[in-house]
Tab-separated table of C-alpha atoms and ligand atoms in Angstrom:
chain	number	residue	atom	x	y	z
R	189	MET	CA	-27.993	69.291	-95.202
R	190	SER	CA	-30.325	67.743	-92.027
R	191	ILE	CA	-28.544	66.120	-89.295
R	192	ALA	CA	-30.396	63.161	-90.039
R	193	SER	CA	-29.001	62.862	-93.705
R	194	ASN	CA	-25.475	63.520	-92.179
R	195	LEU	CA	-25.709	60.790	-89.771
R	196	GLU	CA	-26.809	58.792	-92.528
R	197	SER	CA	-23.891	59.181	-94.412
R	198	TYR	CA	-21.336	58.620	-91.409
R	199	LYS	CA	-23.345	55.499	-90.753
R	200	ARG	CA	-23.159	54.206	-94.312
R	201	LEU	CA	-19.077	55.278	-94.056
R	202	ILE	CA	-18.277	52.893	-91.423
R	203	GLN	CA	-20.809	50.461	-92.115
R	204	GLY	CA	-19.098	47.076	-92.285
R	205	THR	CA	-15.836	48.548	-90.481
R	206	LYS	CA	-15.007	48.154	-86.653
R	207	CYS	CA	-15.394	51.765	-86.288
R	208	ARG	CA	-18.246	53.778	-84.594
R	209	LEU	CA	-19.303	57.264	-84.570
R	210	VAL	CA	-19.788	59.467	-81.286
R	211	ALA	CA	-21.905	62.298	-82.399
R	212	VAL	CA	-20.277	65.416	-80.645
R	213	SER	CA	-23.439	67.433	-79.462
R	214	LYS	CA	-21.257	70.179	-77.480
R	215	THR	CA	-22.733	73.620	-77.129
R	216	LYS	CA	-25.897	72.038	-79.097
R	217	PRO	CA	-29.169	72.340	-77.062
R	218	ALA	CA	-31.526	69.433	-76.443
R	219	PRO	CA	-33.789	69.838	-79.288
R	220	ILE	CA	-30.936	69.613	-81.746
R	221	ILE	CA	-29.767	66.632	-80.050
R	222	MET	CA	-33.189	64.978	-80.220
R	223	GLU	CA	-32.964	65.591	-83.779
R	224	ALA	CA	-30.354	62.839	-83.954
R	225	TYR	CA	-31.986	60.608	-81.208
R	226	ASN	CA	-34.917	60.380	-83.193
R	227	THR	CA	-33.274	58.500	-86.116
R	228	GLY	CA	-32.314	55.714	-83.656
R	229	PHE	CA	-28.782	57.079	-83.028
R	230	ARG	CA	-27.758	56.847	-79.145
R	231	ARG	CA	-24.141	57.789	-78.523
R	232	PHE	CA	-23.185	61.176	-77.722
R	233	GLY	CA	-20.067	63.118	-76.892
R	234	GLU	CA	-19.631	66.581	-74.690
R	235	ASN	CA	-16.839	68.104	-73.439
R	236	ARG	CA	-17.978	70.258	-70.386
R	237	VAL	CA	-18.748	68.294	-66.824
R	238	GLN	CA	-22.154	70.763	-66.365
R	239	GLU	CA	-23.377	70.851	-69.596
R	240	LEU	CA	-23.155	67.058	-69.609
R	241	LYS	CA	-25.339	66.516	-66.789
R	242	GLU	CA	-28.061	68.913	-67.639
R	243	LYS	CA	-27.964	67.367	-70.747
R	244	HIS	CA	-28.234	63.694	-69.177
R	245	LEU	CA	-31.252	64.936	-66.709
R	246	GLU	CA	-32.783	66.620	-69.341
R	247	LEU	CA	-32.730	64.215	-72.049
R	248	PRO	CA	-33.424	60.232	-72.930
R	249	GLY	CA	-32.181	57.780	-70.194
R	250	ASP	CA	-30.992	55.480	-73.022
R	251	ILE	CA	-28.316	57.608	-74.588
R	252	GLU	CA	-24.560	56.676	-74.261
R	253	TRP	CA	-22.939	59.650	-73.054
R	254	HIS	CA	-19.182	59.912	-73.877
R	255	MET	CA	-16.990	62.487	-71.868
R	256	ILE	CA	-14.665	63.595	-74.621
R	257	GLY	CA	-12.967	66.755	-72.811
R	258	HIS	CA	-10.414	67.530	-70.188
R	259	LEU	CA	-11.840	66.119	-66.700
R	260	GLN	CA	-10.956	67.714	-63.456
R	261	THR	CA	-10.164	65.134	-60.651
R	262	ASN	CA	-12.909	67.448	-58.617
R	263	LYS	CA	-15.782	66.889	-61.065
R	264	VAL	CA	-15.371	63.126	-61.654
R	265	LYS	CA	-18.331	62.507	-58.953
R	266	VAL	CA	-20.900	64.517	-60.959
R	267	ILE	CA	-20.591	62.301	-64.200
R	268	ALA	CA	-19.804	59.060	-62.487
R	269	PRO	CA	-23.412	57.791	-61.886
R	270	PHE	CA	-23.945	57.653	-65.596
R	271	VAL	CA	-21.044	58.438	-67.998
R	272	SER	CA	-20.693	55.473	-70.661
R	273	MET	CA	-16.921	56.204	-71.207
R	274	ILE	CA	-14.301	58.851	-70.447
R	275	HIS	CA	-11.957	59.398	-73.096
R	276	GLY	CA	-9.655	61.909	-71.720
R	277	VAL	CA	-7.695	60.143	-69.074
R	278	ASP	CA	-4.451	61.925	-68.701
R	279	SER	CA	-3.099	61.106	-65.133
R	280	VAL	CA	-2.908	58.465	-62.626
R	281	LYS	CA	-4.631	60.876	-60.148
R	282	LEU	CA	-7.655	60.983	-62.205
R	283	ALA	CA	-7.565	57.382	-63.034
R	284	THR	CA	-7.413	56.888	-59.274
R	285	GLU	CA	-10.548	59.209	-58.348
R	286	ILE	CA	-12.505	57.712	-61.323
R	287	ASN	CA	-11.900	54.062	-59.784
R	288	LYS	CA	-13.356	55.580	-56.220
R	289	GLN	CA	-16.184	57.107	-57.810
R	290	ALA	CA	-17.033	53.960	-59.709
R	291	ILE	CA	-16.936	52.055	-56.439
R	292	LYS	CA	-19.236	54.491	-54.738
R	293	ASN	CA	-21.612	53.967	-57.508
R	294	GLU	CA	-21.431	50.406	-57.775
R	295	ARG	CA	-20.328	50.145	-61.632
R	296	VAL	CA	-17.700	49.909	-63.920
R	297	ILE	CA	-16.484	52.978	-65.706
R	298	PRO	CA	-14.904	52.161	-69.049
R	299	CYS	CA	-12.010	55.152	-69.587
R	300	LEU	CA	-9.279	55.628	-72.468
R	301	LEU	CA	-6.007	57.113	-71.946
R	302	GLN	CA	-5.339	60.442	-73.778
R	303	VAL	CA	-2.224	60.345	-75.356
R	304	HIS	CA	-0.354	63.678	-76.752
R	305	ILE	CA	0.404	63.155	-80.383
R	306	ALA	CA	-0.002	66.705	-81.780
R	307	GLU	CA	2.944	69.142	-82.418
R	308	GLU	CA	0.959	71.958	-80.824
R	309	LYS	CA	1.907	71.912	-76.959
R	310	SER	CA	-1.038	70.921	-74.951
R	311	LYS	CA	-1.520	70.497	-71.080
R	312	TYR	CA	-3.634	67.040	-71.728
R	313	GLY	CA	-2.610	63.466	-72.537
R	314	PHE	CA	0.517	61.383	-71.492
R	315	GLU	CA	3.405	61.496	-73.944
R	316	PRO	CA	3.680	58.187	-75.428
R	317	ASN	CA	7.049	56.837	-73.787
R	318	TYR	CA	6.061	57.928	-70.352
R	319	LEU	CA	2.524	56.443	-70.643
R	320	LEU	CA	4.312	52.950	-71.604
R	321	GLU	CA	6.483	53.234	-68.341
R	322	THR	CA	3.662	54.361	-66.361
R	323	ILE	CA	1.732	50.975	-67.307
R	324	THR	CA	4.728	48.672	-66.944
R	325	ALA	CA	5.252	50.021	-63.581
R	326	GLY	CA	1.919	48.798	-62.900
R	327	ASN	CA	0.774	52.424	-61.780
R	328	PHE	CA	-2.431	51.491	-63.321
R	329	ASP	CA	-2.773	48.038	-61.774
R	330	GLY	CA	-5.634	47.381	-58.808
R	331	PHE	CA	-8.250	49.822	-60.306
R	332	ASN	CA	-11.127	47.157	-60.573
R	333	GLN	CA	-13.692	49.316	-61.249
R	334	LEU	CA	-11.890	51.607	-63.966
R	335	LYS	CA	-11.961	49.480	-67.156
R	336	ILE	CA	-9.446	50.907	-69.320
R	337	SER	CA	-10.415	50.296	-72.724
R	338	GLY	CA	-7.971	52.100	-74.917
R	339	LEU	CA	-6.447	55.032	-75.970
R	340	MET	CA	-7.467	58.669	-77.276
R	341	GLY	CA	-5.385	61.375	-79.143
R	342	MET	CA	-6.258	64.388	-81.069
R	343	ALA	CA	-3.884	65.132	-84.224
R	344	THR	CA	-2.361	68.613	-85.036
R	345	PHE	CA	-4.855	71.025	-86.592
R	346	THR	CA	-3.265	71.463	-90.236
R	347	ASP	CA	-3.769	70.478	-93.555
R	348	ASN	CA	-0.521	68.621	-93.660
R	349	THR	CA	-2.085	65.050	-94.227
R	350	ASP	CA	1.072	63.394	-93.995
R	351	LEU	CA	1.283	64.840	-90.691
R	352	ILE	CA	-1.856	63.696	-89.398
R	353	ARG	CA	-1.420	60.469	-90.635
R	354	ARG	CA	2.191	60.124	-88.790
R	355	GLU	CA	0.459	61.034	-85.564
R	356	PHE	CA	-2.526	58.570	-85.722
R	357	ARG	CA	0.065	56.092	-86.652
R	358	ILE	CA	1.839	56.820	-83.512
R	359	LEU	CA	-0.970	56.311	-81.179
R	360	LYS	CA	-1.708	53.110	-83.322
R	361	GLN	CA	1.582	51.833	-82.877
R	362	LEU	CA	1.460	52.816	-79.086
R	363	PHE	CA	-1.934	50.764	-79.135
R	364	ASP	CA	-0.563	47.750	-80.491
R	365	GLN	CA	2.396	47.614	-78.135
R	366	ILE	CA	0.476	48.204	-74.850
R	367	ASN	CA	-1.833	45.424	-76.275
R	368	SER	CA	0.996	42.823	-76.701
R	369	LEU	CA	2.019	43.637	-72.760
R	370	ALA	CA	0.635	41.188	-70.075
R	371	THR	CA	-1.145	43.763	-68.725
R	372	PRO	CA	-4.105	43.170	-65.782
R	373	SER	CA	-7.361	42.183	-66.712
R	374	ASN	CA	-8.597	45.814	-66.271
R	375	ILE	CA	-6.490	47.116	-68.975
R	376	ASP	CA	-8.153	45.707	-72.006
R	377	PHE	CA	-7.728	47.469	-75.139
R	378	GLU	CA	-10.479	47.551	-77.697
R	379	GLU	CA	-10.714	51.200	-78.502
R	380	LEU	CA	-8.808	53.725	-80.316
R	381	SER	CA	-10.549	56.975	-80.085
R	382	MET	CA	-9.123	59.253	-83.110
R	383	GLY	CA	-10.721	61.519	-85.888
R	384	MET	CA	-12.729	64.373	-85.864
R	385	SER	CA	-14.656	66.309	-88.854
R	386	SER	CA	-11.438	67.563	-90.175
R	387	ASP	CA	-9.159	64.550	-90.425
R	388	TYR	CA	-12.069	61.259	-89.649
R	389	GLU	CA	-10.979	59.878	-93.173
R	390	ILE	CA	-7.017	59.408	-92.302
R	391	ALA	CA	-8.032	58.258	-88.652
R	392	ILE	CA	-10.278	55.456	-89.944
R	393	GLU	CA	-7.669	54.260	-92.463
R	394	GLU	CA	-5.105	53.896	-89.557
R	395	GLY	CA	-7.766	52.175	-87.523
R	396	SER	CA	-9.875	54.298	-85.396
R	397	THR	CA	-12.747	52.482	-83.829
R	398	LEU	CA	-14.347	55.749	-82.482
R	399	ILE	CA	-14.504	58.761	-84.474
R	400	ARG	CA	-15.459	61.817	-82.455
R	401	ILE	CA	-17.703	64.018	-85.296
R	402	GLY	CA	-19.307	67.119	-84.114
R	403	SER	CA	-19.327	69.968	-86.907
R	404	ASN	CA	-19.913	67.652	-89.908
R	405	ILE	CA	-23.144	66.272	-88.412
R	406	PHE	CA	-24.705	69.419	-86.273
R	407	GLY	CA	-22.963	72.519	-88.059
R	408	THR	CA	-20.334	74.653	-87.243
R	409	ARG	CA	-20.532	75.830	-83.462
R	410	ASN	CA	-20.124	79.671	-82.543
Y	691	PLP	C1	-15.135	69.135	-80.042
Y	691	PLP	C2	-14.229	68.128	-80.045
Y	691	PLP	C3	-14.485	66.951	-81.154
Y	691	PLP	C4	-15.526	67.264	-82.524
Y	691	PLP	O1	-14.732	68.388	-83.101
Y	691	PLP	P1	-15.255	68.544	-84.878
Y	691	PLP	O2	-14.344	69.523	-85.277
Y	691	PLP	O3	-16.534	69.559	-84.496
Y	691	PLP	O4	-15.555	67.450	-85.391
Y	691	PLP	C5	-13.773	66.002	-81.258
Y	691	PLP	N1	-13.101	65.676	-80.130
Y	691	PLP	C6	-12.949	66.264	-79.056
Y	691	PLP	C7	-12.165	65.948	-78.044
Y	691	PLP	C8	-13.596	67.445	-79.309
Y	691	PLP	O5	-13.202	68.408	-77.922
């Protein structure tokens, strides 16, 4: 299957839904990304700061770049001038730095809060209850140039589809719960980033608005 036809089948799959596609191009070289670009597609995801920066410089300026990986505070400044959305905000410290760099660059940076929903232990992502407490306590208030647009999560890597579904539901419930709170205007939930090549079907059924698909579009990575 070609990249163009893979993209086309995802396009057909999400047509008429609220869900959009982030094509995860990490490790793939510029000519491969251009194959997708030349079909009219513009939304790409990367997980490493240096690689993202290089591709931004090398590829057309109208690409919407999504940072989907873990982001270290000291590297925010590298991507702050151009990044379209940061999916992995997992601390107030990181949010503080993104807001600071957004001010420096005179722009608003849309972000998603990463939530730890998988059974696998992970250093990354807020625990659901802790995130609720953090938001209720007002710890994200006052970040006027950081737009908190929703949540991102990764389900356990397993073929137990019931478990995957339960984890996505936890994320969706948390999304709805936070959405019902009286939050400041910079917290405006619209996006639920969940679903990858192995579990996007369940994610869409459970309310995903951004699926992040890599290998099903570009082929397996080394
Ligand atoms: C690599 C990656 C993806 C895409 O994974 P595939 O299984 O290749 O679709 C999605 N989300 C994140 C955070 C990733 O790092």
